[in-house]
Amino acid sequence: MTLGLAALLGMSVFAPAAGAQSAEADCRNLPTTPSTSGWTDYAQLEKELDRIERTSRGRVEVSSIGQTQLGHEIYAARVGSGDQVLLVTAEIHGNEKTGPEALLSLLKTLGSSGNPQVQAWLEDVTLVAIPKFNVDGAERNQRQNVFPWADVVEQFPQLEGAAPAWNYNARIGGFDVNRDFNPDLDYEPRAEDLPGGNLEPGFYLTNEARALRDLYVELRDEFGHVEAYVDLHHMGPCNQVDGDGQYVSVALDYPPLGPDDSDKYDAWPALDQERSRRYALAAAEGMFDKAGNGNGQSSPFFGGVTRYLHPEWRDLPGQARSSFALNGTSTVLFEVRGQQQAWGQKQKGMLTAVVEAGLVGIVERMADGSIEQMDGDDFYELPTYGWDQ
Ligand SMILES: [Zn+2]
């Protein structure tokens, strides 16, 4: 660990900002409601991506990678000409809304900034961003997508009579898309594999997962390797930093594939958890940079940056980031605290900025090569938060 980083991490969290991070009232885990006022919806996303593409004068390219069950396009925006690919998705869970805002803001900057530093990033990195991945879920402000089991069987007749997949919610009529991935990128759904479970890979049943898998394979064919993948989430419950009492702004994570000494994935030699931890640490450093102190002093900007633990039961190969990591991509999860319905404008702006800063932290360190000099185990210096195992 470098001295600078040690100093930074020694002050493991920033002091709470007055009114922004300390009040329990800001931290309620409210049930999902239809209210998404103030957040970018699908119609606004289309307009915004169109504007970003036009004003970028060719720097940003927007395309559709597929359609949801309700016929919405799943848009990907691509910017940069570097040979290192960073793939990012937001709103794989449709009620987790800071990610799209952060990605749109980053795309605006990368698409139109004349700053030489930004130009340098774009020479070394190609960003492919999907700002609103589970559009149908997002439009209903629900975690799951929309894909009734009868429609699944119509699309995959070989599943007639099989039990619905474990990640299907019959009441909602949709899937947790982030359990629908499989490290076998050629996998096709088979009745004998259903219903499955969280310790097993998913089935590529949903349009969303199939579209992202196809994009991943295309990028791998084009670039030889997909360097990194980031998935942007919210954690729902509002936790406090261990031993500290202030609230978590964001928790970062490397792939949840059981304990670090697990041998379950020995058949996947491309998995490199240490490398994923470097990328997660790069995100944390980007957040610290944004806090503007760099010396570990308390910041008026945001609260705690923490990490997840990896007990035996956190073994989720069906998550997109797990499946891609088993194929050799470094992957990072951002989980922003709380549910956005409980937030005021100030908190919305702050948490969106934290997410964007984390993405910039990764892009910057990929572009200048410093991620190669990092020690992924320094990630363990981040505090955990007070969750019940
Ligand atoms: Zn989520």
Short mmCIF file of C-alpha atoms and ligand atoms in Angstrom, two decimals:
data_model
loop_
_atom_site.label_atom_id
_atom_site.label_comp_id
_atom_site.label_asym_id
_atom_site.label_seq_id
_atom_site.Cartn_x
_atom_site.Cartn_y
_atom_site.Cartn_z
CA MET A 1 0.00 0.00 0.00
CA THR A 2 1.29 3.46 -0.82
CA LEU A 3 1.61 5.97 1.97
CA GLY A 4 -0.97 8.23 0.37
CA LEU A 5 -3.49 5.47 0.17
CA ALA A 6 -2.74 4.32 3.71
CA ALA A 7 -3.41 7.81 4.97
CA LEU A 8 -6.56 7.98 2.94
CA LEU A 9 -7.89 4.68 4.13
CA GLY A 10 -6.68 5.17 7.68
CA MET A 11 -9.43 7.71 8.00
CA SER A 12 -11.76 5.01 6.88
CA VAL A 13 -14.88 7.06 6.42
CA PHE A 14 -15.78 10.68 6.06
CA ALA A 15 -17.71 12.53 8.69
CA PRO A 16 -21.40 12.92 8.01
CA ALA A 17 -22.51 16.00 6.17
CA ALA A 18 -24.94 18.06 8.17
CA GLY A 19 -28.44 17.12 7.13
CA ALA A 20 -27.30 14.85 4.32
CA GLN A 21 -26.22 11.64 5.96
CA SER A 22 -27.01 11.63 9.62
CA ALA A 23 -30.78 11.61 9.91
CA GLU A 24 -32.48 8.27 10.31
CA ALA A 25 -35.51 9.76 8.57
CA ASP A 26 -33.49 9.86 5.35
CA CYS A 27 -32.72 6.23 5.69
CA ARG A 28 -36.07 4.49 5.59
CA ASN A 29 -36.45 1.47 3.42
CA LEU A 30 -39.83 2.35 1.99
CA PRO A 31 -41.84 -0.12 -0.04
CA THR A 32 -41.70 0.42 -3.77
CA THR A 33 -44.15 3.06 -4.89
CA PRO A 34 -45.05 4.27 -8.37
CA SER A 35 -43.52 7.66 -7.67
CA THR A 36 -40.40 8.27 -9.72
CA SER A 37 -40.76 12.01 -9.87
CA GLY A 38 -37.47 13.74 -10.53
CA TRP A 39 -35.77 10.70 -12.09
CA THR A 40 -35.17 10.11 -15.79
CA ASP A 41 -37.90 7.93 -17.29
CA TYR A 42 -37.72 6.02 -20.57
CA ALA A 43 -39.09 8.82 -22.76
CA GLN A 44 -36.65 11.29 -21.22
CA LEU A 45 -33.82 8.80 -21.60
CA GLU A 46 -34.46 8.55 -25.34
CA LYS A 47 -34.41 12.34 -25.69
CA GLU A 48 -31.33 12.69 -23.52
CA LEU A 49 -29.34 10.00 -25.33
CA ASP A 50 -30.28 11.56 -28.65
CA ARG A 51 -29.09 14.95 -27.45
CA ILE A 52 -25.83 13.51 -26.07
CA GLU A 53 -25.17 11.70 -29.35
CA ARG A 54 -25.87 14.80 -31.49
CA THR A 55 -23.84 17.24 -29.42
CA SER A 56 -20.91 14.83 -29.25
CA ARG A 57 -20.34 15.24 -33.02
CA GLY A 58 -19.62 11.58 -33.54
CA ARG A 59 -17.88 10.81 -30.28
CA VAL A 60 -20.86 9.03 -28.68
CA GLU A 61 -22.74 6.33 -30.58
CA VAL A 62 -26.11 5.13 -29.30
CA SER A 63 -27.62 1.85 -30.43
CA SER A 64 -30.22 -0.65 -29.29
CA ILE A 65 -28.95 -4.02 -28.09
CA GLY A 66 -32.40 -5.60 -27.92
CA GLN A 67 -36.00 -5.15 -26.87
CA THR A 68 -37.78 -5.82 -23.63
CA GLN A 69 -40.93 -7.92 -23.43
CA LEU A 70 -43.03 -4.73 -23.54
CA GLY A 71 -41.22 -3.56 -26.66
CA HIS A 72 -38.88 -0.95 -25.20
CA GLU A 73 -35.44 -0.63 -26.76
CA ILE A 74 -32.47 -1.38 -24.51
CA TYR A 75 -30.00 1.37 -25.36
CA ALA A 76 -26.23 1.22 -25.16
CA ALA A 77 -24.05 4.30 -25.58
CA ARG A 78 -20.46 3.86 -26.67
CA VAL A 79 -17.70 6.44 -26.36
CA GLY A 80 -13.91 6.30 -26.66
CA SER A 81 -11.45 4.52 -28.92
CA GLY A 82 -9.25 2.77 -26.39
CA ASP A 83 -8.49 -0.91 -26.50
CA GLN A 84 -9.61 -1.45 -22.88
CA VAL A 85 -13.38 -1.94 -22.65
CA LEU A 86 -15.40 -0.85 -19.65
CA LEU A 87 -18.99 -2.11 -19.75
CA VAL A 88 -21.46 -0.53 -17.30
CA THR A 89 -25.13 -1.27 -16.62
CA ALA A 90 -27.63 0.61 -14.47
CA GLU A 91 -31.17 -0.25 -13.37
CA ILE A 92 -30.92 -4.01 -13.87
CA HIS A 93 -33.23 -3.65 -10.87
CA GLY A 94 -35.85 -1.20 -12.11
CA ASN A 95 -36.30 0.67 -8.83
CA GLU A 96 -32.64 1.65 -8.36
CA LYS A 97 -32.34 5.03 -9.96
CA THR A 98 -29.08 6.83 -9.24
CA GLY A 99 -27.17 4.74 -11.81
CA PRO A 100 -28.94 6.12 -14.90
CA GLU A 101 -28.43 9.70 -13.75
CA ALA A 102 -24.73 9.10 -13.06
CA LEU A 103 -24.20 7.42 -16.43
CA LEU A 104 -25.99 10.16 -18.38
CA SER A 105 -23.89 12.76 -16.62
CA LEU A 106 -20.68 10.86 -17.38
CA LEU A 107 -21.68 10.36 -21.03
CA LYS A 108 -22.30 14.10 -21.36
CA THR A 109 -18.84 14.85 -20.02
CA LEU A 110 -17.06 12.23 -22.11
CA GLY A 111 -19.07 13.19 -25.19
CA SER A 112 -18.45 16.90 -25.22
CA SER A 113 -15.60 17.91 -22.93
CA GLY A 114 -12.55 19.51 -24.49
CA ASN A 115 -10.49 18.82 -21.37
CA PRO A 116 -7.18 17.15 -22.36
CA GLN A 117 -7.53 14.71 -19.47
CA VAL A 118 -10.88 13.53 -20.81
CA GLN A 119 -9.37 13.22 -24.31
CA ALA A 120 -6.60 11.06 -22.85
CA TRP A 121 -9.13 8.79 -21.15
CA LEU A 122 -10.95 8.29 -24.45
CA GLU A 123 -7.74 7.26 -26.20
CA ASP A 124 -7.18 4.43 -23.75
CA VAL A 125 -10.65 3.31 -22.74
CA THR A 126 -13.85 2.46 -24.61
CA LEU A 127 -16.89 2.92 -22.38
CA VAL A 128 -20.06 1.01 -23.28
CA ALA A 129 -22.87 2.17 -21.00
CA ILE A 130 -26.41 0.84 -20.67
CA PRO A 131 -28.06 3.50 -18.52
CA LYS A 132 -31.50 1.88 -18.21
CA PHE A 133 -31.15 -1.85 -18.61
CA ASN A 134 -34.41 -3.25 -17.20
CA VAL A 135 -36.66 -0.67 -18.86
CA ASP A 136 -39.97 -2.44 -18.19
CA GLY A 137 -39.18 -2.76 -14.48
CA ALA A 138 -37.95 0.83 -14.42
CA GLU A 139 -41.18 2.14 -15.94
CA ARG A 140 -43.12 0.36 -13.17
CA ASN A 141 -40.52 1.23 -10.55
CA GLN A 142 -40.13 -2.42 -9.55
CA ARG A 143 -37.10 -4.63 -9.05
CA GLN A 144 -38.19 -7.33 -11.52
CA ASN A 145 -38.67 -7.12 -15.26
CA VAL A 146 -42.01 -7.96 -16.93
CA PHE A 147 -42.10 -11.49 -18.35
CA PRO A 148 -45.06 -13.68 -17.30
CA TRP A 149 -44.20 -17.37 -17.14
CA ALA A 150 -46.73 -18.19 -19.91
CA ASP A 151 -44.72 -15.91 -22.22
CA VAL A 152 -41.50 -17.62 -21.16
CA VAL A 153 -42.90 -21.02 -22.15
CA GLU A 154 -44.12 -19.59 -25.43
CA GLN A 155 -40.62 -18.36 -26.19
CA PHE A 156 -38.92 -21.54 -24.92
CA PRO A 157 -41.35 -24.40 -25.69
CA GLN A 158 -38.87 -26.92 -24.25
CA LEU A 159 -39.84 -25.59 -20.78
CA GLU A 160 -43.49 -26.70 -21.04
CA GLY A 161 -44.47 -28.28 -17.71
CA ALA A 162 -41.24 -27.30 -15.91
CA ALA A 163 -41.29 -25.46 -12.58
CA PRO A 164 -40.74 -21.71 -13.01
CA ALA A 165 -37.20 -20.55 -12.37
CA TRP A 166 -36.45 -19.69 -8.73
CA ASN A 167 -35.79 -16.05 -9.62
CA TYR A 168 -39.27 -15.65 -11.14
CA ASN A 169 -41.78 -13.76 -9.01
CA ALA A 170 -45.28 -15.07 -9.82
CA ARG A 171 -47.05 -12.20 -8.05
CA ILE A 172 -45.18 -9.60 -10.11
CA GLY A 173 -45.01 -11.69 -13.29
CA GLY A 174 -41.32 -10.99 -13.79
CA PHE A 175 -37.75 -11.97 -12.99
CA ASP A 176 -34.89 -10.75 -10.94
CA VAL A 177 -32.80 -10.20 -14.08
CA ASN A 178 -29.64 -10.14 -12.00
CA ARG A 179 -29.96 -13.87 -11.30
CA ASP A 180 -30.51 -14.86 -14.94
CA PHE A 181 -26.85 -15.09 -16.06
CA ASN A 182 -24.67 -18.10 -16.62
CA PRO A 183 -20.89 -18.22 -17.05
CA ASP A 184 -21.46 -20.65 -19.92
CA LEU A 185 -22.12 -17.96 -22.52
CA ASP A 186 -23.59 -20.52 -24.93
CA TYR A 187 -26.10 -21.80 -22.38
CA GLU A 188 -29.71 -22.28 -23.54
CA PRO A 189 -32.59 -22.96 -21.10
CA ARG A 190 -33.31 -26.64 -20.33
CA ALA A 191 -36.31 -27.95 -18.40
CA GLU A 192 -34.18 -30.31 -16.30
CA ASP A 193 -32.18 -27.36 -14.88
CA LEU A 194 -35.28 -25.64 -13.44
CA PRO A 195 -36.12 -24.25 -10.95
CA GLY A 196 -32.46 -23.90 -9.90
CA GLY A 197 -31.36 -21.81 -6.94
CA ASN A 198 -29.09 -19.01 -5.85
CA LEU A 199 -26.00 -21.22 -5.61
CA GLU A 200 -26.36 -22.23 -9.24
CA PRO A 201 -26.04 -20.25 -12.48
CA GLY A 202 -29.10 -18.72 -14.14
CA PHE A 203 -30.78 -19.63 -17.43
CA TYR A 204 -30.64 -16.69 -19.88
CA LEU A 205 -34.43 -16.61 -20.00
CA THR A 206 -34.95 -12.85 -20.05
CA ASN A 207 -34.54 -10.64 -23.10
CA GLU A 208 -32.39 -8.36 -20.99
CA ALA A 209 -29.86 -11.00 -19.91
CA ARG A 210 -29.70 -12.44 -23.42
CA ALA A 211 -29.09 -8.98 -24.92
CA LEU A 212 -26.29 -8.22 -22.44
CA ARG A 213 -24.70 -11.63 -22.98
CA ASP A 214 -24.73 -11.05 -26.74
CA LEU A 215 -23.19 -7.61 -26.31
CA TYR A 216 -20.52 -9.05 -23.99
CA VAL A 217 -19.64 -11.73 -26.56
CA GLU A 218 -19.55 -9.14 -29.38
CA LEU A 219 -17.22 -6.91 -27.38
CA ARG A 220 -15.02 -9.86 -26.53
CA ASP A 221 -14.82 -10.77 -30.21
CA GLU A 222 -14.00 -7.19 -31.16
CA PHE A 223 -11.47 -6.40 -28.43
CA GLY A 224 -10.24 -9.88 -27.49
CA HIS A 225 -11.19 -9.27 -23.84
CA VAL A 226 -13.76 -7.29 -21.88
CA GLU A 227 -11.54 -5.65 -19.31
CA ALA A 228 -14.10 -4.55 -16.74
CA TYR A 229 -17.82 -4.54 -15.95
CA VAL A 230 -19.58 -2.36 -13.39
CA ASP A 231 -23.18 -2.86 -12.23
CA LEU A 232 -24.93 0.04 -10.47
CA HIS A 233 -27.45 -0.73 -7.69
CA HIS A 234 -29.12 0.41 -4.47
CA MET A 235 -29.02 -1.70 -1.35
CA GLY A 236 -32.45 -0.99 0.04
CA PRO A 237 -31.91 -1.12 3.79
CA CYS A 238 -29.94 1.71 5.24
CA ASN A 239 -26.90 0.56 7.15
CA GLN A 240 -24.37 2.16 9.37
CA VAL A 241 -20.63 1.87 9.04
CA ASP A 242 -19.22 -0.69 11.47
CA GLY A 243 -18.14 0.87 14.74
CA ASP A 244 -18.77 4.34 13.46
CA GLY A 245 -22.49 5.11 13.53
CA GLN A 246 -22.63 7.20 10.39
CA TYR A 247 -24.55 6.01 7.39
CA VAL A 248 -23.16 4.29 4.35
CA SER A 249 -23.29 6.22 1.05
CA VAL A 250 -22.17 3.33 -1.07
CA ALA A 251 -20.96 -0.22 -0.60
CA LEU A 252 -18.55 -1.64 -3.17
CA ASP A 253 -18.04 -5.28 -3.95
CA TYR A 254 -16.10 -7.79 -6.00
CA PRO A 255 -17.94 -10.88 -7.30
CA PRO A 256 -19.96 -12.78 -4.66
CA LEU A 257 -18.66 -16.28 -5.26
CA GLY A 258 -18.39 -17.54 -1.71
CA PRO A 259 -15.40 -17.14 0.60
CA ASP A 260 -12.07 -16.06 -0.85
CA ASP A 261 -10.64 -19.57 -0.34
CA SER A 262 -13.57 -21.33 -2.07
CA ASP A 263 -12.55 -24.00 -4.58
CA LYS A 264 -16.00 -24.19 -6.16
CA TYR A 265 -14.89 -22.27 -9.25
CA ASP A 266 -11.56 -23.96 -9.90
CA ALA A 267 -12.90 -25.02 -13.29
CA TRP A 268 -12.99 -21.32 -14.24
CA PRO A 269 -9.30 -20.35 -14.25
CA ALA A 270 -9.93 -16.91 -15.76
CA LEU A 271 -11.59 -15.80 -12.50
CA ASP A 272 -9.31 -13.24 -10.83
CA GLN A 273 -10.89 -11.89 -7.64
CA GLU A 274 -7.80 -9.86 -6.71
CA ARG A 275 -8.09 -7.98 -9.98
CA SER A 276 -11.77 -7.24 -9.40
CA ARG A 277 -10.85 -5.87 -5.97
CA ARG A 278 -8.42 -3.45 -7.65
CA TYR A 279 -11.24 -2.07 -9.75
CA ALA A 280 -13.46 -1.73 -6.69
CA LEU A 281 -10.65 0.08 -4.92
CA ALA A 282 -10.21 2.36 -7.95
CA ALA A 283 -13.90 3.27 -7.58
CA ALA A 284 -13.40 4.08 -3.89
CA GLU A 285 -10.38 6.25 -4.72
CA GLY A 286 -12.43 8.11 -7.33
CA MET A 287 -15.03 8.84 -4.66
CA PHE A 288 -12.34 10.07 -2.27
CA ASP A 289 -10.90 12.27 -5.04
CA LYS A 290 -14.34 13.78 -5.58
CA ALA A 291 -14.63 14.47 -1.89
CA GLY A 292 -11.86 16.91 -2.63
CA ASN A 293 -9.55 16.35 0.28
CA GLY A 294 -7.28 13.47 -0.73
CA ASN A 295 -5.78 13.56 2.73
CA GLY A 296 -8.47 11.75 4.64
CA GLN A 297 -9.88 14.82 6.36
CA SER A 298 -13.61 14.88 6.86
CA SER A 299 -15.62 15.95 3.90
CA PRO A 300 -18.82 17.92 3.62
CA PHE A 301 -19.54 15.88 0.52
CA PHE A 302 -20.61 12.42 1.57
CA GLY A 303 -20.64 9.73 4.21
CA GLY A 304 -19.16 6.28 4.35
CA VAL A 305 -17.68 4.20 1.53
CA THR A 306 -17.74 0.57 2.60
CA ARG A 307 -17.31 -2.95 1.32
CA TYR A 308 -19.29 -6.15 1.41
CA LEU A 309 -18.24 -9.30 3.22
CA HIS A 310 -17.94 -12.67 1.50
CA PRO A 311 -19.42 -15.37 3.73
CA GLU A 312 -20.25 -18.79 2.37
CA TRP A 313 -23.87 -17.97 1.60
CA ARG A 314 -23.00 -15.01 -0.64
CA ASP A 315 -22.37 -17.23 -3.62
CA LEU A 316 -24.36 -15.96 -6.60
CA PRO A 317 -23.00 -17.21 -9.93
CA GLY A 318 -26.24 -16.13 -11.65
CA GLN A 319 -25.46 -12.45 -11.20
CA ALA A 320 -24.21 -10.75 -14.36
CA ARG A 321 -21.02 -9.63 -12.65
CA SER A 322 -20.31 -13.14 -11.38
CA SER A 323 -20.84 -14.80 -14.74
CA PHE A 324 -18.65 -12.25 -16.53
CA ALA A 325 -15.98 -12.49 -13.82
CA LEU A 326 -15.81 -16.25 -14.31
CA ASN A 327 -14.96 -15.40 -17.94
CA GLY A 328 -12.03 -13.24 -16.87
CA THR A 329 -13.59 -9.76 -16.65
CA SER A 330 -12.91 -7.64 -13.56
CA THR A 331 -16.29 -6.72 -12.11
CA VAL A 332 -17.52 -4.27 -9.50
CA LEU A 333 -20.85 -3.68 -7.80
CA PHE A 334 -21.84 -0.24 -6.52
CA GLU A 335 -24.71 -0.26 -4.04
CA VAL A 336 -26.00 3.14 -3.05
CA ARG A 337 -27.75 3.36 0.27
CA GLY A 338 -31.48 3.40 0.72
CA GLN A 339 -34.37 3.75 -1.67
CA GLN A 340 -34.67 6.89 -3.69
CA GLN A 341 -38.31 7.56 -2.77
CA ALA A 342 -37.18 8.75 0.64
CA TRP A 343 -34.68 11.26 -0.66
CA GLY A 344 -34.78 14.98 -1.12
CA GLN A 345 -33.10 16.77 -4.03
CA LYS A 346 -29.91 17.42 -2.13
CA GLN A 347 -29.39 13.80 -1.27
CA LYS A 348 -30.28 12.69 -4.78
CA GLY A 349 -27.62 14.99 -6.21
CA MET A 350 -25.02 13.92 -3.68
CA LEU A 351 -25.48 10.19 -4.14
CA THR A 352 -25.60 10.48 -7.94
CA ALA A 353 -22.33 12.41 -7.83
CA VAL A 354 -20.75 9.73 -5.63
CA VAL A 355 -21.63 7.07 -8.21
CA GLU A 356 -20.26 9.14 -11.09
CA ALA A 357 -17.07 9.83 -9.14
CA GLY A 358 -16.57 6.10 -8.63
CA LEU A 359 -16.91 5.47 -12.36
CA VAL A 360 -14.46 8.27 -13.13
CA GLY A 361 -12.06 6.71 -10.60
CA ILE A 362 -12.08 3.49 -12.61
CA VAL A 363 -11.83 5.14 -16.05
CA GLU A 364 -8.95 7.34 -14.95
CA ARG A 365 -6.96 4.46 -13.45
CA MET A 366 -7.57 2.22 -16.45
CA ALA A 367 -6.45 4.99 -18.81
CA ASP A 368 -3.23 5.92 -17.01
CA GLY A 369 -2.39 2.29 -16.26
CA SER A 370 -2.16 2.87 -12.51
CA ILE A 371 -4.65 0.07 -11.88
CA GLU A 372 -1.83 -2.30 -12.85
CA GLN A 373 0.25 -1.07 -9.92
CA MET A 374 -2.53 -1.35 -7.36
CA ASP A 375 -2.81 -4.10 -4.77
CA GLY A 376 -6.33 -5.50 -4.80
CA ASP A 377 -6.00 -6.60 -1.20
CA ASP A 378 -5.88 -2.93 -0.14
CA PHE A 379 -9.63 -3.09 -0.80
CA TYR A 380 -9.95 -4.89 2.54
CA GLU A 381 -8.90 -1.63 4.26
CA LEU A 382 -12.32 -0.18 3.52
CA PRO A 383 -14.70 -0.54 6.45
CA THR A 384 -17.56 -3.00 6.38
CA TYR A 385 -21.00 -2.01 7.54
CA GLY A 386 -23.25 -3.23 10.27
CA TRP A 387 -25.23 -5.95 8.63
CA ASP A 388 -26.41 -9.20 10.15
CA GLN A 389 -24.86 -12.26 8.67
ZN ZN B 1 -30.10 -4.04 -7.11
#
